[in-house]
Tab-separated table of C-alpha atoms and ligand atoms in Angstrom:
chain	number	residue	atom	x	y	z
D	1	MET	CA	107.616	80.894	150.853
D	2	LYS	CA	105.337	83.705	151.845
D	3	GLY	CA	104.762	83.818	155.619
D	4	TYR	CA	107.267	81.049	156.437
D	5	LYS	CA	110.608	81.191	158.093
D	6	GLU	CA	113.462	78.861	157.394
D	7	ASP	CA	115.822	76.878	159.490
D	8	GLU	CA	118.148	73.924	159.021
D	9	ASN	CA	115.029	71.539	158.742
D	10	GLY	CA	113.222	73.563	156.257
D	11	TYR	CA	110.295	76.146	156.021
D	12	TYR	CA	108.087	76.637	159.143
D	13	THR	CA	105.409	78.642	160.780
D	14	LEU	CA	104.885	79.155	164.609
D	15	ASP	CA	101.567	78.515	166.235
D	16	SER	CA	100.257	80.475	169.338
D	17	SER	CA	102.237	78.246	171.728
D	18	GLY	CA	105.541	78.918	169.738
D	19	LYS	CA	105.556	75.336	168.368
D	20	LYS	CA	107.237	75.131	164.822
D	21	TRP	CA	105.140	73.524	162.128
D	22	TYR	CA	107.207	72.566	159.059
D	23	ALA	CA	105.830	72.746	155.387
D	24	HIS	CA	105.903	69.440	153.639
D	25	PRO	CA	108.960	69.230	151.296
D	26	LYS	CA	106.760	68.309	148.367
D	27	GLY	CA	104.360	71.257	148.918
D	28	GLN	CA	100.699	71.528	149.699
D	29	LEU	CA	98.172	68.815	148.863
D	30	PRO	CA	96.210	69.974	145.799
D	31	SER	CA	92.646	70.864	146.400
D	32	ASP	CA	89.861	69.497	144.168
D	33	LEU	CA	89.044	72.903	142.862
D	34	PHE	CA	91.096	73.781	139.757
D	35	GLU	CA	91.241	77.409	138.967
D	36	ILE	CA	92.097	77.613	135.216
D	37	GLY	CA	90.893	80.359	132.964
D	38	ILE	CA	88.656	79.954	130.027
D	39	ILE	CA	90.115	79.886	126.464
D	40	SER	CA	90.684	83.437	125.248
D	41	ARG	CA	89.197	84.551	121.952
D	42	SER	CA	92.689	84.737	120.383
D	43	ALA	CA	94.261	81.545	121.971
D	44	LYS	CA	96.010	79.453	119.400
D	45	GLU	CA	94.183	76.361	120.803
D	46	ARG	CA	90.743	77.813	120.084
D	47	GLU	CA	88.647	75.574	117.718
D	48	LYS	CA	85.339	77.554	117.680
D	49	PHE	CA	83.760	74.572	119.369
D	50	PRO	CA	81.031	75.650	121.766
D	51	THR	CA	82.033	73.546	124.761
D	52	GLN	CA	85.836	73.335	124.221
D	53	LYS	CA	87.816	72.880	127.338
D	54	PRO	CA	91.197	74.581	128.013
D	55	GLU	CA	94.159	72.299	127.228
D	56	ALA	CA	95.661	73.362	130.666
D	57	LEU	CA	92.749	71.782	132.572
D	58	ILE	CA	92.942	68.465	130.638
D	59	GLU	CA	96.709	68.486	131.023
D	60	ARG	CA	96.482	68.660	134.712
D	61	ILE	CA	94.037	65.737	134.812
D	62	ILE	CA	96.064	63.623	132.585
D	63	ARG	CA	99.412	64.311	134.217
D	64	ALA	CA	97.865	63.520	137.570
D	65	SER	CA	96.294	60.261	136.563
D	66	THR	CA	98.549	58.642	133.917
D	67	ASP	CA	102.012	57.904	133.002
D	68	LYS	CA	103.761	57.988	129.688
D	69	ASP	CA	102.297	55.386	127.230
D	70	SER	CA	99.134	55.045	129.346
D	71	ILE	CA	95.952	54.912	127.318
D	72	VAL	CA	93.696	57.947	127.739
D	73	LEU	CA	89.879	57.358	126.839
D	74	ASP	CA	87.549	60.179	126.018
D	75	CYS	CA	84.173	59.003	124.815
D	76	PHE	CA	82.949	62.543	124.324
D	77	VAL	CA	85.872	64.194	122.803
D	78	GLY	CA	84.154	67.211	121.177
D	79	SER	CA	86.846	69.415	119.659
D	80	GLY	CA	89.619	66.821	120.492
D	81	THR	CA	91.146	68.481	123.581
D	82	THR	CA	91.818	65.292	125.451
D	83	ALA	CA	93.407	63.487	122.494
D	84	ALA	CA	95.471	66.487	121.574
D	85	VAL	CA	96.792	66.899	125.052
D	86	ALA	CA	97.388	63.098	125.470
D	87	GLU	CA	99.185	63.089	122.218
D	88	LYS	CA	101.433	66.008	123.292
D	89	LEU	CA	102.239	64.329	126.740
D	90	GLY	CA	103.253	61.108	125.063
D	91	ARG	CA	100.228	59.128	126.091
D	92	ARG	CA	98.201	56.789	123.813
D	93	TRP	CA	94.617	57.704	123.289
D	94	ILE	CA	91.188	56.615	122.086
D	95	ALA	CA	88.571	59.251	121.348
D	96	ALA	CA	84.911	59.043	120.309
D	97	ASP	CA	82.091	61.323	119.572
D	98	ILE	CA	78.593	60.899	118.217
D	99	ASN	CA	78.768	64.067	116.251
D	100	LYS	CA	80.565	63.956	112.929
D	101	GLY	CA	81.446	67.625	113.163
D	102	ALA	CA	83.168	66.975	116.417
D	103	ILE	CA	85.219	64.133	114.859
D	104	GLN	CA	86.125	66.319	111.914
D	105	THR	CA	87.223	69.141	114.133
D	106	SER	CA	89.278	66.698	116.291
D	107	ILE	CA	90.921	65.167	113.340
D	108	LYS	CA	91.893	68.419	111.868
D	109	ARG	CA	93.242	69.615	115.164
D	110	LEU	CA	95.233	66.417	115.682
D	111	GLN	CA	96.696	66.608	112.178
D	112	LYS	CA	98.146	70.047	112.955
D	113	LEU	CA	100.239	68.623	115.920
D	114	PRO	CA	103.852	68.516	114.813
D	115	ASP	CA	104.592	64.939	115.687
D	116	MET	CA	101.458	63.363	114.326
D	117	GLN	CA	103.650	61.313	111.851
D	118	HIS	CA	102.071	58.020	112.569
D	119	GLY	CA	98.565	59.094	111.375
D	120	ILE	CA	95.220	58.757	113.025
D	121	ALA	CA	92.848	55.682	112.562
D	122	HIS	CA	89.301	56.686	112.225
D	123	TYR	CA	86.695	53.957	112.810
D	124	ARG	CA	83.029	54.354	112.133
D	125	VAL	CA	81.393	52.140	114.884
D	126	ASN	CA	77.866	52.092	113.491
D	127	ASN	CA	76.579	52.816	110.106
D	128	TYR	CA	73.819	55.287	111.054
D	129	ASP	CA	73.861	58.604	109.400
D	130	ALA	CA	70.872	59.791	111.277
D	131	ASN	CA	70.723	61.111	114.707
D	132	THR	CA	67.172	62.545	115.049
D	133	HIS	CA	64.035	60.684	115.400
D	134	LEU	CA	62.678	61.934	112.121
D	135	GLU	CA	65.796	60.897	110.198
D	136	ARG	CA	65.691	57.478	111.622
D	137	ARG	CA	61.907	57.153	111.214
D	138	ASP	CA	62.493	57.859	107.564
D	139	ILE	CA	65.068	55.095	107.340
D	140	VAL	CA	62.707	52.600	108.864
D	141	ILE	CA	59.986	53.438	106.544
D	142	LYS	CA	62.169	53.120	103.493
D	143	LYS	CA	64.149	50.151	104.646
D	144	TYR	CA	61.160	47.953	105.836
D	145	GLY	CA	58.723	49.237	103.227
D	146	VAL	CA	56.223	50.593	105.734
D	147	GLN	CA	53.071	51.852	103.936
D	148	THR	CA	52.472	55.203	105.586
D	149	ASP	CA	48.969	56.511	106.216
D	150	ARG	CA	48.554	60.223	106.721
D	151	GLN	CA	44.965	59.808	107.791
D	152	GLU	CA	46.161	57.952	110.861
D	153	ALA	CA	46.873	59.962	113.813
D	154	PHE	CA	48.239	57.498	116.190
D	155	PHE	CA	49.872	54.769	114.016
D	156	ASP	CA	52.547	55.431	111.381
D	157	GLY	CA	51.311	53.004	108.793
D	158	THR	CA	51.053	49.336	107.958
D	159	LEU	CA	53.490	46.522	107.290
D	160	ASP	CA	52.516	42.946	106.187
D	161	GLY	CA	48.949	43.446	107.412
D	162	THR	CA	50.112	44.780	110.818
D	163	LEU	CA	49.701	48.277	112.184
D	164	VAL	CA	53.038	49.969	112.616
D	165	LYS	CA	53.994	52.302	115.419
D	166	ILE	CA	57.455	53.951	115.317
D	167	ILE	CA	58.282	55.117	118.775
D	168	ASP	CA	60.832	57.695	119.423
D	169	LEU	CA	64.042	56.366	117.875
D	170	THR	CA	66.433	58.139	119.976
D	171	LYS	CA	65.751	56.106	123.086
D	172	PRO	CA	65.061	52.475	124.108
D	173	LEU	CA	61.372	51.139	124.224
D	174	THR	CA	59.733	51.750	127.583
D	175	PRO	CA	56.684	50.050	129.252
D	176	LEU	CA	54.986	53.484	128.991
D	177	ASP	CA	55.455	53.322	125.044
D	178	ILE	CA	53.698	49.836	125.140
D	179	GLN	CA	50.913	51.120	127.578
D	180	THR	CA	50.239	54.070	125.089
D	181	ILE	CA	49.740	51.487	122.376
D	182	LYS	CA	47.379	49.335	124.461
D	183	ASP	CA	45.382	52.455	125.524
D	184	GLU	CA	44.929	53.371	121.802
D	185	LEU	CA	43.763	49.756	121.168
D	186	GLU	CA	41.200	50.028	123.912
D	187	ASN	CA	39.642	52.886	121.997
D	188	ARG	CA	39.422	50.733	118.880
D	189	PRO	CA	37.335	47.751	119.714
D	190	ASP	CA	37.011	46.711	116.041
D	191	GLU	CA	40.699	46.585	115.308
D	192	SER	CA	41.904	43.100	114.853
D	193	ARG	CA	45.344	43.636	113.358
D	194	ASN	CA	48.489	42.785	115.120
D	195	ILE	CA	50.927	45.633	115.850
D	196	THR	CA	54.700	46.056	114.802
D	197	VAL	CA	56.563	48.497	117.014
D	198	PHE	CA	59.830	49.850	115.822
D	199	CYS	CA	62.255	51.096	118.430
D	200	TYR	CA	65.957	51.759	118.908
D	201	GLY	CA	66.903	49.500	121.794
D	202	ILE	CA	64.742	47.222	123.939
D	203	ASN	CA	65.513	45.522	127.164
D	204	SER	CA	64.935	41.718	127.397
D	205	GLY	CA	62.400	42.156	130.262
D	206	ILE	CA	60.010	44.038	127.986
D	207	GLN	CA	60.502	41.586	125.164
D	208	ALA	CA	59.722	38.590	127.419
D	209	GLU	CA	56.722	40.323	128.850
D	210	LEU	CA	55.417	41.004	125.255
D	211	LYS	CA	55.939	37.399	124.210
D	212	GLU	CA	54.013	36.192	127.189
D	213	GLU	CA	51.182	38.636	126.486
D	214	ASN	CA	51.080	37.637	122.885
D	215	ARG	CA	50.697	34.014	123.698
D	216	ARG	CA	47.589	34.784	125.666
D	217	ARG	CA	46.073	37.165	123.216
D	218	ALA	CA	44.235	36.138	120.043
D	219	ILE	CA	44.457	39.489	118.305
D	220	ASN	CA	46.325	42.702	118.691
D	221	LYS	CA	49.546	40.979	119.398
D	222	ILE	CA	52.421	43.439	119.813
D	223	PHE	CA	55.738	42.673	118.056
D	224	ALA	CA	58.656	44.924	119.018
D	225	ARG	CA	61.537	45.162	116.598
D	226	ASP	CA	64.700	46.832	117.537
D	227	ILE	CA	66.398	48.518	114.612
D	228	GLY	CA	69.736	48.631	116.364
D	229	SER	CA	70.056	44.926	116.818
D	230	GLU	CA	68.488	44.244	113.336
D	231	GLY	CA	71.444	46.057	111.851
D	232	VAL	CA	69.595	48.522	109.859
D	233	THR	CA	72.182	50.449	107.980
D	234	THR	CA	71.693	53.311	105.665
D	235	PHE	CA	75.271	54.132	105.028
D	236	GLU	CA	76.485	54.059	101.390
D	237	PRO	CA	80.065	54.966	101.267
D	238	ALA	CA	81.457	57.736	99.165
D	239	SER	CA	83.452	57.002	96.138
D	240	ALA	CA	86.276	58.950	94.465
D	241	GLU	CA	87.996	58.728	91.119
D	242	VAL	CA	91.696	59.446	91.522
D	243	ASN	CA	94.344	59.312	88.796
D	244	PHE	CA	97.997	58.574	89.563
D	245	GLU	CA	100.499	59.575	86.996
D	246	ARG	CA	104.106	58.709	87.762
D	247	ASP	CA	106.940	60.600	86.267
D	248	GLY	CA	110.477	59.453	87.508
D	249	ASP	CA	110.781	60.240	91.110
D	250	SER	CA	107.478	62.015	91.385
D	251	VAL	CA	103.792	61.357	91.061
D	252	THR	CA	100.894	63.649	90.080
D	253	VAL	CA	97.671	62.738	91.946
D	254	THR	CA	94.479	64.138	90.475
D	255	ILE	CA	91.086	63.730	92.035
D	256	ALA	CA	88.758	63.496	89.033
D	257	ASP	CA	85.512	62.963	90.754
D	258	TYR	CA	84.022	62.462	94.263
D	259	ILE	CA	80.509	61.415	94.970
D	260	SER	CA	79.074	61.128	98.529
D	261	PRO	CA	75.644	59.530	98.610
D	262	THR	CA	75.316	60.915	102.123
D	263	ILE	CA	75.859	64.494	101.164
D	264	LEU	CA	73.458	64.105	98.210
D	265	ALA	CA	70.785	62.750	100.634
D	266	ARG	CA	71.408	65.615	102.974
D	267	MET	CA	71.080	68.146	100.082
D	268	ASP	CA	67.668	66.669	99.431
D	269	ILE	CA	66.785	67.194	103.093
D	270	ASP	CA	67.980	70.790	103.296
D	271	ARG	CA	68.709	72.396	100.063
D	272	THR	CA	69.412	75.845	101.554
D	273	ILE	CA	72.710	74.585	103.005
D	274	PHE	CA	74.283	73.111	99.893
D	275	ASP	CA	72.624	75.067	97.076
D	276	GLU	CA	75.186	77.516	96.093
D	277	GLN	CA	78.316	75.128	96.235
D	278	ILE	CA	77.283	71.944	94.697
D	279	ASP	CA	78.112	72.573	91.004
D	280	ASP	CA	81.660	71.612	91.627
D	281	PHE	CA	82.418	68.310	93.318
D	282	HIS	CA	85.493	69.858	95.084
D	283	ALA	CA	82.921	71.808	97.194
D	284	GLN	CA	82.116	68.497	99.037
D	285	ILE	CA	85.768	67.971	100.037
D	286	ASP	CA	87.032	69.223	103.241
D	287	CYS	CA	90.656	68.130	102.906
D	288	VAL	CA	92.984	65.853	100.977
D	289	LEU	CA	95.890	63.928	102.523
D	290	ILE	CA	98.598	62.021	100.723
D	291	ASP	CA	100.893	59.347	101.945
D	292	THR	CA	103.744	58.666	99.567
D	293	ASP	CA	104.987	55.583	101.187
D	294	TYR	CA	101.859	53.730	102.242
D	295	THR	CA	102.431	50.460	103.998
D	296	GLY	CA	98.789	49.514	104.282
D	297	GLU	CA	98.890	49.910	107.959
D	298	HIS	CA	99.015	53.543	109.194
D	299	PHE	CA	98.413	56.521	106.875
D	300	LYS	CA	101.328	58.940	107.276
D	301	ILE	CA	100.557	62.316	106.018
D	302	VAL	CA	103.273	63.600	103.671
D	303	GLU	CA	101.258	66.168	101.740
D	304	SER	CA	98.035	67.795	102.861
D	305	ASP	CA	95.673	70.314	101.383
D	306	VAL	CA	93.563	71.851	104.008
D	307	PRO	CA	91.968	75.132	102.705
D	308	LYS	CA	92.270	77.876	105.250
D	309	LYS	CA	88.962	79.502	104.716
D	310	LYS	CA	85.658	77.451	104.723
D	311	GLU	CA	84.595	78.837	101.306
D	312	ASP	CA	87.955	77.786	99.558
D	313	PHE	CA	88.109	74.462	97.700
D	314	VAL	CA	90.894	71.881	97.677
D	315	ASP	CA	93.152	72.020	94.717
D	316	GLY	CA	92.491	68.413	93.629
D	317	GLU	CA	95.890	67.996	91.814
D	318	TYR	CA	99.175	67.466	93.625
D	319	THR	CA	102.651	66.574	92.477
D	320	VAL	CA	104.709	64.953	95.154
D	321	LEU	CA	108.113	63.429	95.362
D	322	LEU	CA	108.337	59.715	96.038
D	323	PRO	CA	110.910	58.367	98.471
D	324	ARG	CA	111.492	55.274	96.288
D	325	PRO	CA	110.521	54.539	92.613
D	326	ASP	CA	108.371	51.518	93.862
D	327	ALA	CA	106.746	53.410	96.887
D	328	ARG	CA	102.983	52.983	97.187
D	329	VAL	CA	100.845	56.044	97.117
D	330	ALA	CA	97.578	56.460	99.002
D	331	VAL	CA	95.178	59.375	99.177
D	332	LYS	CA	92.654	60.145	101.820
D	333	ILE	CA	89.719	62.389	101.078
D	334	ILE	CA	87.826	63.771	103.964
D	335	ASP	CA	84.528	65.282	103.037
D	336	MET	CA	82.458	68.072	104.652
D	337	LEU	CA	80.604	65.590	106.772
D	338	GLY	CA	83.790	63.989	108.037
D	339	GLU	CA	83.588	60.817	105.849
D	340	GLU	CA	86.922	59.402	104.879
D	341	THR	CA	87.597	57.719	101.552
D	342	GLU	CA	91.114	56.093	100.960
D	343	ILE	CA	92.361	55.275	97.569
D	344	THR	CA	95.508	53.475	96.951
D	345	GLU	CA	97.304	53.548	93.665
R	1	LIG	C1	80.898	68.938	126.283
R	1	LIG	S1	81.302	68.283	124.751
R	1	LIG	C2	83.063	67.893	124.978
R	1	LIG	C3	84.045	68.969	124.880
R	1	LIG	C4	85.486	68.518	124.905
R	1	LIG	N1	85.856	68.120	126.330
R	1	LIG	C5	86.293	69.611	124.365
R	1	LIG	O1	87.250	70.136	124.997
R	1	LIG	O2	86.009	69.940	123.124
R	1	LIG	C6	80.478	66.810	124.794
R	1	LIG	C7	80.556	66.020	123.480
R	1	LIG	O3	79.952	64.786	123.732
R	1	LIG	C8	79.443	64.270	122.429
R	1	LIG	N2	78.275	63.282	122.757
R	1	LIG	C9	77.132	63.520	123.413
R	1	LIG	N3	76.398	62.319	123.513
R	1	LIG	C10	77.187	61.312	122.964
R	1	LIG	C11	77.233	59.963	122.890
R	1	LIG	N4	76.128	59.283	123.244
R	1	LIG	N5	78.170	59.251	122.350
R	1	LIG	C12	79.365	59.921	121.988
R	1	LIG	N6	79.490	61.276	122.001
R	1	LIG	C13	78.403	62.017	122.642
R	1	LIG	C14	78.842	65.699	121.930
R	1	LIG	O4	78.694	65.371	120.437
R	1	LIG	C15	79.984	66.611	122.230
R	1	LIG	O5	80.756	66.817	121.245
């Protein structure tokens, strides 16, 4: 130890009065500043994710705060660093992210880990495939049948004889949103219709206040509808046609077709992204995983087709050995938006 002397009691330094101060046998207490370098460009762990954290940093935190088999939760997992480190350290883990691309990156990263035999369960917690206000607004208009009115500057249209206001659907309704509607109504003394307000989240206080005000008002009653609690879903699952042909102790799995309504809808929104590739359905598929002994519980990856380059397609046809003649085969297709479709023979 630098700067220390040693005697039969351990390492020590001397103060100005000559008193011996011994170093603690377990070393110095760590400070709350961790000095860990950023991930280098050529690092193996690099995932090309803009805010990716170094594994060494997360490892230190996990080691300091958990034991083997502890459950580590990261609600904002990004490129999957926390889950990957937790897995390597023998911890159980739960990871979440709002961004499909992040989930996709994390799943691929975790699948590359050598001991990832037990597979990863991927749950879709809600069925929205829209994150921006405009995407959600579009869903509301279609789902509820709002008649839009381009002449209107303030309201979005009409529904069942009411005027419709769709407030910013990325945040809950606020008293200020309601006030803005009331101010608009003040400027329209002849307006007799009621108002439907669509929002994404509303607290019970605002709802109770509106109810009370509506009771007192003869016209221009304001009804708030929370698309979150009304369970508006827009998600139509993808479907795949997969053929299984057995021949003795092997099976040939062929993906004959794959249709993702979500990708098709996205193509309509932004043709420039998908135009070149869409002639071939394989272009929509990011990777194909096969379990040759599927128990119905966990998907174990026995065979995987993950093209190295982004522009490469999956093969779509795989001949794999079966562990037993009666083993059940399952195929998981993960598409470019991270949607998973599982097909069992
Ligand atoms: C700073 S990044 C995390 C980076 C991560 N530690 C890594 O090493 O890759 C934050 C992540 O939080 C996600 N996120 C932001 N808001 C969220 C929300 N409300 N729910 C779930 N995930 C969210 C983002 O999509 C992003 O991937």
